[in-house]
Short mmCIF file of C-alpha atoms and ligand atoms in Angstrom, two decimals:
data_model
loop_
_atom_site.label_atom_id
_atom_site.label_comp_id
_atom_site.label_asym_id
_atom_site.label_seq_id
_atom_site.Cartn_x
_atom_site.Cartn_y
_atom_site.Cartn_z
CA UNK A 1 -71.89 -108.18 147.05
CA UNK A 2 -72.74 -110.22 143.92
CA UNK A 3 -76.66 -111.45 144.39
CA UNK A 4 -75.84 -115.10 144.08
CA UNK A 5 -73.71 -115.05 147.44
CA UNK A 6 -76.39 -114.53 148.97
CA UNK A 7 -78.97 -117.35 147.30
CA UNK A 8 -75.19 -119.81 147.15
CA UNK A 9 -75.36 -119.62 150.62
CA UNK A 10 -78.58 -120.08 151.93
CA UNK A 11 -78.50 -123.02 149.35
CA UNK A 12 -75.47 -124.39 151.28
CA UNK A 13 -77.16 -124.20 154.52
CA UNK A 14 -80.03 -126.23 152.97
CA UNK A 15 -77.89 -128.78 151.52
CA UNK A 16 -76.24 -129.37 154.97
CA UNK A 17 -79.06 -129.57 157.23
CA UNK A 18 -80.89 -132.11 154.28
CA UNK A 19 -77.72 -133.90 154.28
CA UNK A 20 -77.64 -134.22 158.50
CA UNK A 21 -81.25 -135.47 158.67
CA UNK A 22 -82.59 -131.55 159.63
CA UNK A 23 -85.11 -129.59 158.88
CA UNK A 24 -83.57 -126.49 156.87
CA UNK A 25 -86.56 -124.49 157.96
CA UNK A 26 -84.90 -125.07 161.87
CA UNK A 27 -82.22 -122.83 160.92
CA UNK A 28 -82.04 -119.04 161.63
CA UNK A 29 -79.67 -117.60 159.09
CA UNK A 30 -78.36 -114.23 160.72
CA UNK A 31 -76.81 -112.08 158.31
CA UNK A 32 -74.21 -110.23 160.28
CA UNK A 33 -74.52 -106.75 158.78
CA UNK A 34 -71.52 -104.96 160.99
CA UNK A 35 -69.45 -102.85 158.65
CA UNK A 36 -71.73 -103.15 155.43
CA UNK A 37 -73.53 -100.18 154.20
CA UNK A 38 -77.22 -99.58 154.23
CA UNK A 39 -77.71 -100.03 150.73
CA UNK A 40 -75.42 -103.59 150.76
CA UNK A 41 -77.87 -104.76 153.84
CA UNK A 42 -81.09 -103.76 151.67
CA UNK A 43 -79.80 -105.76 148.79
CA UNK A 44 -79.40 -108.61 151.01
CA UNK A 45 -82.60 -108.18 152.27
CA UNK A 46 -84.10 -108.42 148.56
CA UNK A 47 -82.27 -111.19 148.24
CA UNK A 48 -83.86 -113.64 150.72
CA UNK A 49 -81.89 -112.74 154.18
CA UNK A 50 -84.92 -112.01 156.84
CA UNK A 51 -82.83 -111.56 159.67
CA UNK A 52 -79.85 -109.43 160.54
CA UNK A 53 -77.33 -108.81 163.06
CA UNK A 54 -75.20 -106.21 164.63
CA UNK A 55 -72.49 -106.02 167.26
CA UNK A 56 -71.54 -102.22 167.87
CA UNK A 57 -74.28 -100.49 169.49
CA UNK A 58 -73.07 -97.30 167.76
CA UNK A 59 -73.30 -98.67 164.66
CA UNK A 60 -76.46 -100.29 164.87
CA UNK A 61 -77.86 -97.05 165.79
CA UNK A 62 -77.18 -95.90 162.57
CA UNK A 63 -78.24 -98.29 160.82
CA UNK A 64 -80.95 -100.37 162.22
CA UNK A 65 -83.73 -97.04 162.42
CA UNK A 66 -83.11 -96.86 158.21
CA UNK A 67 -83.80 -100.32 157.50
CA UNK A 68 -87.09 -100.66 159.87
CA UNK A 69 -90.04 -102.65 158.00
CA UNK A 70 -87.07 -104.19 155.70
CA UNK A 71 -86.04 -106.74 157.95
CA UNK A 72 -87.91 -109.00 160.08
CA UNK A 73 -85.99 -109.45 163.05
CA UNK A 74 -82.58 -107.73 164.40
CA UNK A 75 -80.28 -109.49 166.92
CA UNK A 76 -77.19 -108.15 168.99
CA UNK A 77 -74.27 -110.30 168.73
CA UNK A 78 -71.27 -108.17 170.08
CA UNK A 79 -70.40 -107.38 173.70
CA UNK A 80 -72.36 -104.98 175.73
CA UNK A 81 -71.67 -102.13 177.86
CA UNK A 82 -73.53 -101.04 180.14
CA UNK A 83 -73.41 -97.23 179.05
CA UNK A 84 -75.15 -98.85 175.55
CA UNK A 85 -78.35 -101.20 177.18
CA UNK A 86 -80.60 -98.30 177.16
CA UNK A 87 -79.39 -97.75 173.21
CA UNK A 88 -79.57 -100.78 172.46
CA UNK A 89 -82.91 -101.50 174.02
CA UNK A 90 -84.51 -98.61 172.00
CA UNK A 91 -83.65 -100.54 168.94
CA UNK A 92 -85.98 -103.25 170.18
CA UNK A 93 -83.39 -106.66 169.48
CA UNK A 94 -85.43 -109.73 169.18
CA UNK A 95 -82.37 -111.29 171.25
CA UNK A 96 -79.26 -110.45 172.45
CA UNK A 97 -76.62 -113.38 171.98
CA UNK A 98 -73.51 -112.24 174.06
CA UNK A 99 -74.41 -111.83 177.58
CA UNK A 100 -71.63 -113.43 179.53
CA UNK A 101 -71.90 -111.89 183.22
CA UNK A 102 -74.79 -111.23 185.70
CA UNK A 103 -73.54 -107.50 185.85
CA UNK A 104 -74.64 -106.32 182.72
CA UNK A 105 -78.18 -109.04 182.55
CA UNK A 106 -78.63 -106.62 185.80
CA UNK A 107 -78.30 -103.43 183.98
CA UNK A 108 -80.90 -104.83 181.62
CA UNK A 109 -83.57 -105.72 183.79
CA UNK A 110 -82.93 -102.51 185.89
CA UNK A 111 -83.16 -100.41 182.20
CA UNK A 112 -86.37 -102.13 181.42
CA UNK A 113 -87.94 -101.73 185.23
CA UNK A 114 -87.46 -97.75 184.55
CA UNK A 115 -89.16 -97.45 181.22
CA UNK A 116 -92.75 -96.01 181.44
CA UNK A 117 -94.06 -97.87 179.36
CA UNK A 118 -97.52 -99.68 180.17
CA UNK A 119 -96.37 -103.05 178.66
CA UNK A 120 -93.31 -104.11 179.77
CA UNK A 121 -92.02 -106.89 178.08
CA UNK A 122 -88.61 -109.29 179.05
CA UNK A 123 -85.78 -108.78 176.80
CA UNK A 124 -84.83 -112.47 175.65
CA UNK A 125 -81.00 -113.44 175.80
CA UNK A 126 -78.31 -116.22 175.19
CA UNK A 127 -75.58 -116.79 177.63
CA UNK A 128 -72.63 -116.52 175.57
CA UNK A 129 -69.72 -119.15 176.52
CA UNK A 130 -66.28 -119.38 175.84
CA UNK A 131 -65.80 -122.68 174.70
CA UNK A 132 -62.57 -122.51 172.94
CA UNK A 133 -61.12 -121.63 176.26
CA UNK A 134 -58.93 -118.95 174.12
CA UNK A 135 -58.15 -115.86 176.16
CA UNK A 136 -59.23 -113.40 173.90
CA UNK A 137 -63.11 -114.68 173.69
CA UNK A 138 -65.50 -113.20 175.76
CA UNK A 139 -68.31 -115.34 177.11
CA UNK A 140 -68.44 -117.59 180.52
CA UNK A 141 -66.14 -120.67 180.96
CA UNK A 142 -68.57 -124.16 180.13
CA UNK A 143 -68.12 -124.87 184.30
CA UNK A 144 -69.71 -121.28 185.39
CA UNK A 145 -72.69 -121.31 182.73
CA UNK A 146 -75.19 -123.05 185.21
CA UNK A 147 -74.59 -120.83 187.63
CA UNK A 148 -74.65 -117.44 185.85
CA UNK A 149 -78.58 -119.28 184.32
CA UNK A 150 -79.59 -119.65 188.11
CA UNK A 151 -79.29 -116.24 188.69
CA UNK A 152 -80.17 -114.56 186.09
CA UNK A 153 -83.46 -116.85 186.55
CA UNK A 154 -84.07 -114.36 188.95
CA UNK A 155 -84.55 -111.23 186.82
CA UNK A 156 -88.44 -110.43 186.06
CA UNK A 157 -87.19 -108.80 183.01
CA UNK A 158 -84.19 -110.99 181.27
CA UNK A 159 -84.96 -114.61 180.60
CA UNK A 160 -82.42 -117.17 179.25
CA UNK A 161 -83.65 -119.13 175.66
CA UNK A 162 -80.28 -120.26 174.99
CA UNK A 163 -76.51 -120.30 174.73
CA UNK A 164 -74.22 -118.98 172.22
CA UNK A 165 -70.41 -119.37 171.09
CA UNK A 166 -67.31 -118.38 168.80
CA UNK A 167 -65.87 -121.37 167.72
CA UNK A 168 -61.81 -121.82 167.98
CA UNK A 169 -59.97 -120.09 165.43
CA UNK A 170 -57.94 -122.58 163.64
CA UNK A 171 -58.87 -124.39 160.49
CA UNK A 172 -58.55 -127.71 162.03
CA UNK A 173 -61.61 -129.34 162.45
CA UNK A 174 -61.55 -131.25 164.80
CA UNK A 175 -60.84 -128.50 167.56
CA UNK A 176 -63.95 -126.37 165.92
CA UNK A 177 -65.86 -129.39 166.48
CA UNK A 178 -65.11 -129.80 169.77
CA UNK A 179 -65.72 -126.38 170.91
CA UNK A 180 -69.22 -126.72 169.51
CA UNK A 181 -70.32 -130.06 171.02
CA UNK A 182 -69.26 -128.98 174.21
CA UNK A 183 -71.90 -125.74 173.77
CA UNK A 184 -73.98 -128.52 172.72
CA UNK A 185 -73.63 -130.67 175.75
CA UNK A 186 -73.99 -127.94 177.64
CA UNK A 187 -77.29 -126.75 176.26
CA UNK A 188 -78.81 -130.33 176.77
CA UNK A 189 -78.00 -130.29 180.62
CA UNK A 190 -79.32 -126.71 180.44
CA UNK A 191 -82.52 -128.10 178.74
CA UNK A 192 -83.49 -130.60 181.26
CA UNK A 193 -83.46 -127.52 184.36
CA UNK A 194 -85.58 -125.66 181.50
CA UNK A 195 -87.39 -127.35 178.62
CA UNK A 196 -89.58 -124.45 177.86
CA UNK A 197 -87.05 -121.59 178.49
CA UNK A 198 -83.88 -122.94 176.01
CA UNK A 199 -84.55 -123.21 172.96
CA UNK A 200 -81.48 -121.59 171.05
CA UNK A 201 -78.11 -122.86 169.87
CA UNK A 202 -76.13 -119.87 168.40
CA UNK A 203 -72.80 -121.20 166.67
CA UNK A 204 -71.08 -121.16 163.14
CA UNK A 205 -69.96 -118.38 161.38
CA UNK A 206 -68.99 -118.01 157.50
CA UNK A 207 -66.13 -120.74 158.35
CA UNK A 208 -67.96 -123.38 160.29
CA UNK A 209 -71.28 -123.12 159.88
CA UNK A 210 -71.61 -126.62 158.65
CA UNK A 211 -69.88 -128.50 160.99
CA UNK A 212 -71.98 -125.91 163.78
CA UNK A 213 -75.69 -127.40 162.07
CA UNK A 214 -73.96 -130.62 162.18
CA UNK A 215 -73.79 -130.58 165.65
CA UNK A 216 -77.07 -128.84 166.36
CA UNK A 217 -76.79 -125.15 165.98
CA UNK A 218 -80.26 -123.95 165.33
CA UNK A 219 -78.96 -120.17 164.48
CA UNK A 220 -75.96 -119.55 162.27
CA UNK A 221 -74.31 -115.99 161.86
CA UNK A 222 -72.91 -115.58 159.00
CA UNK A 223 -70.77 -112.36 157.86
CA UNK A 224 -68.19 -112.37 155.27
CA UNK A 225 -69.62 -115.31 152.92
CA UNK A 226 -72.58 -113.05 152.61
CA UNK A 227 -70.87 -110.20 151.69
CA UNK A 228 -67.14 -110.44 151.23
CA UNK A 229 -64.34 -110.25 153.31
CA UNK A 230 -64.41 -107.20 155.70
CA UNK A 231 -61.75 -105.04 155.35
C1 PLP B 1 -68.51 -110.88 162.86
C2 PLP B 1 -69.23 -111.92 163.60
C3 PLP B 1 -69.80 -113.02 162.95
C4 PLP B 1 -69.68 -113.27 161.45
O1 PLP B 1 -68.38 -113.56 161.10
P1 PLP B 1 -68.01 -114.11 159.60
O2 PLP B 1 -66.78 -114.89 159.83
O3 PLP B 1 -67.80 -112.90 158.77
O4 PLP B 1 -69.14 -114.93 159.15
C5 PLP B 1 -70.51 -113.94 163.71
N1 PLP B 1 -70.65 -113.80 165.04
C6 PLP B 1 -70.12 -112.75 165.70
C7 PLP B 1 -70.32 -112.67 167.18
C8 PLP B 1 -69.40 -111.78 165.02
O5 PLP B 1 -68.86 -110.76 165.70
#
Protein backbone atom coordinates (compact mmCIF):
# COMPACT_ATOMS: atom_id res chain seq x y z
CA UNK A 1 0.00 0.00 0.00
CA UNK A 2 1.58 3.30 -1.17
CA UNK A 3 0.44 6.16 1.59
CA UNK A 4 -1.18 8.37 -0.97
CA UNK A 5 -3.97 5.65 -1.77
CA UNK A 6 -5.07 6.12 1.11
CA UNK A 7 -5.18 10.27 1.40
CA UNK A 8 -6.24 9.92 -2.98
CA UNK A 9 -9.11 8.35 -1.79
CA UNK A 10 -10.54 9.90 1.00
CA UNK A 11 -9.88 13.05 -1.22
CA UNK A 12 -12.16 11.44 -3.87
CA UNK A 13 -14.87 10.82 -1.49
CA UNK A 14 -14.68 14.54 -0.54
CA UNK A 15 -14.71 15.76 -3.97
CA UNK A 16 -17.92 13.70 -4.67
CA UNK A 17 -20.03 14.44 -1.82
CA UNK A 18 -18.89 18.54 -2.37
CA UNK A 19 -19.73 18.00 -5.87
CA UNK A 20 -23.50 16.31 -4.93
CA UNK A 21 -24.39 19.14 -2.51
CA UNK A 22 -23.19 16.74 0.79
CA UNK A 23 -21.60 17.13 3.62
CA UNK A 24 -18.24 14.99 3.33
CA UNK A 25 -18.19 14.80 7.08
CA UNK A 26 -21.79 12.54 6.50
CA UNK A 27 -19.74 9.89 5.14
CA UNK A 28 -18.37 6.83 7.04
CA UNK A 29 -15.38 5.62 5.10
CA UNK A 30 -14.98 1.80 6.13
CA UNK A 31 -11.77 0.50 5.24
CA UNK A 32 -12.41 -3.12 4.55
CA UNK A 33 -9.33 -4.71 6.11
CA UNK A 34 -10.20 -8.63 5.13
CA UNK A 35 -7.05 -10.22 3.82
CA UNK A 36 -4.52 -7.30 4.66
CA UNK A 37 -1.98 -7.81 7.27
CA UNK A 38 -1.78 -6.15 10.62
CA UNK A 39 0.96 -4.02 9.83
CA UNK A 40 -0.86 -2.85 6.20
CA UNK A 41 -4.16 -2.02 8.49
CA UNK A 42 -1.88 0.07 11.05
CA UNK A 43 -0.43 2.01 8.20
CA UNK A 44 -3.80 2.78 7.08
CA UNK A 45 -4.73 3.73 10.28
CA UNK A 46 -1.73 6.39 10.38
CA UNK A 47 -2.86 7.43 7.41
CA UNK A 48 -6.30 8.93 8.21
CA UNK A 49 -8.72 5.66 7.98
CA UNK A 50 -10.69 5.68 11.56
CA UNK A 51 -12.82 2.93 10.84
CA UNK A 52 -12.37 -0.61 9.68
CA UNK A 53 -14.13 -3.59 8.60
CA UNK A 54 -14.06 -7.30 8.55
CA UNK A 55 -16.13 -10.12 7.13
CA UNK A 56 -14.64 -13.57 8.39
CA UNK A 57 -15.20 -13.95 11.96
CA UNK A 58 -12.02 -16.09 12.04
CA UNK A 59 -10.09 -13.63 10.71
CA UNK A 60 -11.20 -10.81 12.58
CA UNK A 61 -10.34 -12.69 15.58
CA UNK A 62 -6.97 -12.45 14.70
CA UNK A 63 -6.76 -9.41 13.92
CA UNK A 64 -9.10 -7.05 15.52
CA UNK A 65 -7.61 -7.89 19.50
CA UNK A 66 -3.91 -6.49 17.91
CA UNK A 67 -5.13 -3.38 16.59
CA UNK A 68 -7.42 -2.34 19.79
CA UNK A 69 -6.93 1.54 20.72
CA UNK A 70 -5.70 1.95 16.88
CA UNK A 71 -8.92 2.15 15.39
CA UNK A 72 -11.96 3.84 16.41
CA UNK A 73 -14.68 1.75 15.42
CA UNK A 74 -14.85 -1.97 13.83
CA UNK A 75 -17.85 -3.16 11.77
CA UNK A 76 -18.84 -6.75 10.44
CA UNK A 77 -19.65 -6.79 6.90
CA UNK A 78 -19.62 -10.56 5.85
CA UNK A 79 -22.27 -13.21 6.52
CA UNK A 80 -22.81 -14.67 9.88
CA UNK A 81 -23.11 -18.00 11.30
CA UNK A 82 -24.55 -18.71 14.00
CA UNK A 83 -21.62 -20.96 15.49
CA UNK A 84 -19.52 -17.29 15.15
CA UNK A 85 -22.23 -14.57 17.08
CA UNK A 86 -20.75 -15.32 20.37
CA UNK A 87 -17.07 -14.62 18.55
CA UNK A 88 -18.01 -12.09 17.00
CA UNK A 89 -19.81 -10.39 19.83
CA UNK A 90 -16.62 -10.60 22.01
CA UNK A 91 -15.00 -8.39 19.51
CA UNK A 92 -17.53 -5.74 20.43
CA UNK A 93 -18.64 -4.52 16.43
CA UNK A 94 -20.04 -1.09 16.51
CA UNK A 95 -22.54 -2.64 13.79
CA UNK A 96 -23.04 -5.52 11.98
CA UNK A 97 -24.10 -4.77 8.22
CA UNK A 98 -25.19 -8.23 6.79
CA UNK A 99 -28.01 -9.56 8.70
CA UNK A 100 -30.43 -10.89 6.16
CA UNK A 101 -32.79 -13.44 8.16
CA UNK A 102 -34.63 -13.37 11.55
CA UNK A 103 -32.78 -16.74 12.40
CA UNK A 104 -29.53 -15.56 13.03
CA UNK A 105 -30.89 -11.59 14.57
CA UNK A 106 -32.41 -14.46 17.02
CA UNK A 107 -29.19 -16.06 17.82
CA UNK A 108 -27.97 -12.57 18.62
CA UNK A 109 -30.36 -11.41 20.99
CA UNK A 110 -30.46 -14.93 22.62
CA UNK A 111 -26.22 -14.63 22.83
CA UNK A 112 -26.54 -11.28 24.41
CA UNK A 113 -29.62 -12.36 26.96
CA UNK A 114 -26.95 -15.10 28.34
CA UNK A 115 -24.00 -12.88 28.97
CA UNK A 116 -23.53 -11.96 32.70
CA UNK A 117 -22.76 -8.99 32.29
CA UNK A 118 -24.48 -6.14 34.48
CA UNK A 119 -24.93 -3.77 31.45
CA UNK A 120 -26.34 -5.25 28.71
CA UNK A 121 -26.32 -3.30 25.81
CA UNK A 122 -28.31 -3.98 22.07
CA UNK A 123 -26.05 -4.94 19.38
CA UNK A 124 -26.97 -2.39 16.45
CA UNK A 125 -27.50 -3.94 12.86
CA UNK A 126 -28.36 -3.25 9.10
CA UNK A 127 -30.66 -5.47 7.24
CA UNK A 128 -28.69 -6.41 4.37
CA UNK A 129 -30.79 -6.65 0.94
CA UNK A 130 -30.25 -8.12 -2.21
CA UNK A 131 -30.99 -5.59 -4.54
CA UNK A 132 -29.31 -6.75 -7.61
CA UNK A 133 -31.64 -9.65 -7.46
CA UNK A 134 -28.36 -11.82 -8.54
CA UNK A 135 -28.47 -15.30 -7.09
CA UNK A 136 -25.28 -15.41 -5.61
CA UNK A 137 -25.88 -12.24 -3.10
CA UNK A 138 -26.93 -12.84 0.18
CA UNK A 139 -29.27 -10.36 1.81
CA UNK A 140 -33.36 -10.23 1.74
CA UNK A 141 -35.28 -9.58 -1.54
CA UNK A 142 -36.46 -5.41 -1.48
CA UNK A 143 -40.37 -7.01 -1.06
CA UNK A 144 -39.48 -9.10 2.32
CA UNK A 145 -37.30 -6.22 4.03
CA UNK A 146 -40.39 -4.70 5.92
CA UNK A 147 -41.28 -7.66 7.19
CA UNK A 148 -37.99 -9.20 8.42
CA UNK A 149 -37.75 -5.02 10.33
CA UNK A 150 -41.20 -5.87 12.03
CA UNK A 151 -39.91 -8.67 13.62
CA UNK A 152 -36.84 -8.19 14.46
CA UNK A 153 -38.51 -4.94 16.17
CA UNK A 154 -39.28 -7.40 18.57
CA UNK A 155 -35.84 -8.37 19.92
CA UNK A 156 -34.87 -6.39 23.31
CA UNK A 157 -31.39 -6.88 22.24
CA UNK A 158 -30.98 -6.27 18.21
CA UNK A 159 -32.31 -3.02 16.88
CA UNK A 160 -32.43 -2.07 13.15
CA UNK A 161 -30.42 1.58 12.20
CA UNK A 162 -30.35 0.76 8.68
CA UNK A 163 -30.05 -1.22 5.48
CA UNK A 164 -27.16 -2.32 3.55
CA UNK A 165 -26.30 -3.69 -0.10
CA UNK A 166 -23.75 -5.12 -2.80
CA UNK A 167 -24.35 -3.36 -5.77
CA UNK A 168 -24.70 -5.46 -9.26
CA UNK A 169 -21.57 -6.57 -10.64
CA UNK A 170 -21.29 -5.19 -14.03
CA UNK A 171 -19.58 -2.01 -15.03
CA UNK A 172 -22.61 -0.56 -16.50
CA UNK A 173 -23.89 2.11 -14.67
CA UNK A 174 -26.90 2.37 -15.00
CA UNK A 175 -27.80 -1.17 -13.47
CA UNK A 176 -25.37 -0.17 -10.31
CA UNK A 177 -27.48 2.76 -10.07
CA UNK A 178 -30.48 1.17 -9.98
CA UNK A 179 -29.68 -1.38 -7.48
CA UNK A 180 -28.75 1.45 -5.14
CA UNK A 181 -31.81 3.73 -5.46
CA UNK A 182 -33.95 0.97 -4.92
CA UNK A 183 -31.94 0.39 -1.28
CA UNK A 184 -32.55 3.97 -1.21
CA UNK A 185 -36.25 3.92 -1.73
CA UNK A 186 -36.45 1.39 0.43
CA UNK A 187 -34.73 3.03 3.36
CA UNK A 188 -37.08 6.15 3.00
CA UNK A 189 -40.32 3.97 3.41
CA UNK A 190 -38.34 2.30 6.21
CA UNK A 191 -37.70 5.82 7.70
CA UNK A 192 -41.18 7.00 7.96
CA UNK A 193 -42.21 3.46 10.31
CA UNK A 194 -38.86 4.63 12.19
CA UNK A 195 -37.34 8.10 12.05
CA UNK A 196 -35.23 7.66 15.08
CA UNK A 197 -34.20 3.95 14.57
CA UNK A 198 -32.71 4.21 10.61
CA UNK A 199 -30.27 6.12 10.19
CA UNK A 200 -27.72 4.12 7.93
CA UNK A 201 -27.29 3.62 4.19
CA UNK A 202 -24.41 1.07 3.63
CA UNK A 203 -23.54 0.89 -0.25
CA UNK A 204 -20.47 1.45 -2.63
CA UNK A 205 -17.49 -0.34 -2.67
CA UNK A 206 -13.96 0.58 -4.35
CA UNK A 207 -16.04 0.49 -7.82
CA UNK A 208 -19.11 2.50 -7.08
CA UNK A 209 -18.72 4.37 -4.33
CA UNK A 210 -19.50 7.54 -6.12
CA UNK A 211 -22.43 6.84 -7.83
CA UNK A 212 -23.52 4.99 -4.05
CA UNK A 213 -22.94 8.88 -2.19
CA UNK A 214 -24.66 10.09 -5.18
CA UNK A 215 -27.60 8.43 -4.34
CA UNK A 216 -27.38 8.75 -0.58
CA UNK A 217 -25.13 6.20 0.90
CA UNK A 218 -24.04 7.61 4.18
CA UNK A 219 -21.30 4.61 4.74
CA UNK A 220 -19.02 3.47 1.96
CA UNK A 221 -16.76 0.24 2.24
CA UNK A 222 -14.08 0.43 0.49
CA UNK A 223 -11.37 -2.51 -0.01
CA UNK A 224 -9.10 -2.82 -2.85
CA UNK A 225 -8.67 1.08 -3.77
CA UNK A 226 -7.30 1.32 -0.30
CA UNK A 227 -4.98 -1.22 -0.56
CA UNK A 228 -4.62 -2.95 -3.88
CA UNK A 229 -6.23 -5.59 -5.52
CA UNK A 230 -6.67 -8.73 -3.30
CA UNK A 231 -5.17 -11.58 -4.53
C1 LIG B 1 -14.81 -7.03 0.24
C2 LIG B 1 -16.00 -6.23 0.53
C3 LIG B 1 -16.03 -4.85 0.28
C4 LIG B 1 -14.87 -4.08 -0.36
O1 LIG B 1 -14.69 -4.46 -1.67
P1 LIG B 1 -13.69 -3.62 -2.66
O2 LIG B 1 -14.26 -3.87 -4.00
O3 LIG B 1 -12.35 -4.22 -2.46
O4 LIG B 1 -13.77 -2.21 -2.26
C5 LIG B 1 -17.17 -4.15 0.62
N1 LIG B 1 -18.24 -4.76 1.17
C6 LIG B 1 -18.25 -6.08 1.43
C7 LIG B 1 -19.46 -6.68 2.05
C8 LIG B 1 -17.14 -6.86 1.13
O5 LIG B 1 -17.17 -8.18 1.37
Amino acid sequence: MQDSNVQNVLNEVYECAVSCDRLPDDIKILAVTKTQSVSHIIEALENGIKYIAESRVQEAEIKIPALVGKYEEFHFIGHLQSNKVKKLLSLNPVLIHSIDRYSIAQKLNFTITETEVKNKKPIDILIEVNSSGEKSKNGVLPSECSELIKRIEELEFVKVRGLMTIGALTEKEKIVRKCFKTLRELFEKEKRMYPDRMVYLSMGMSSDFKIAIEEGANIIRLGSCLFGSRD
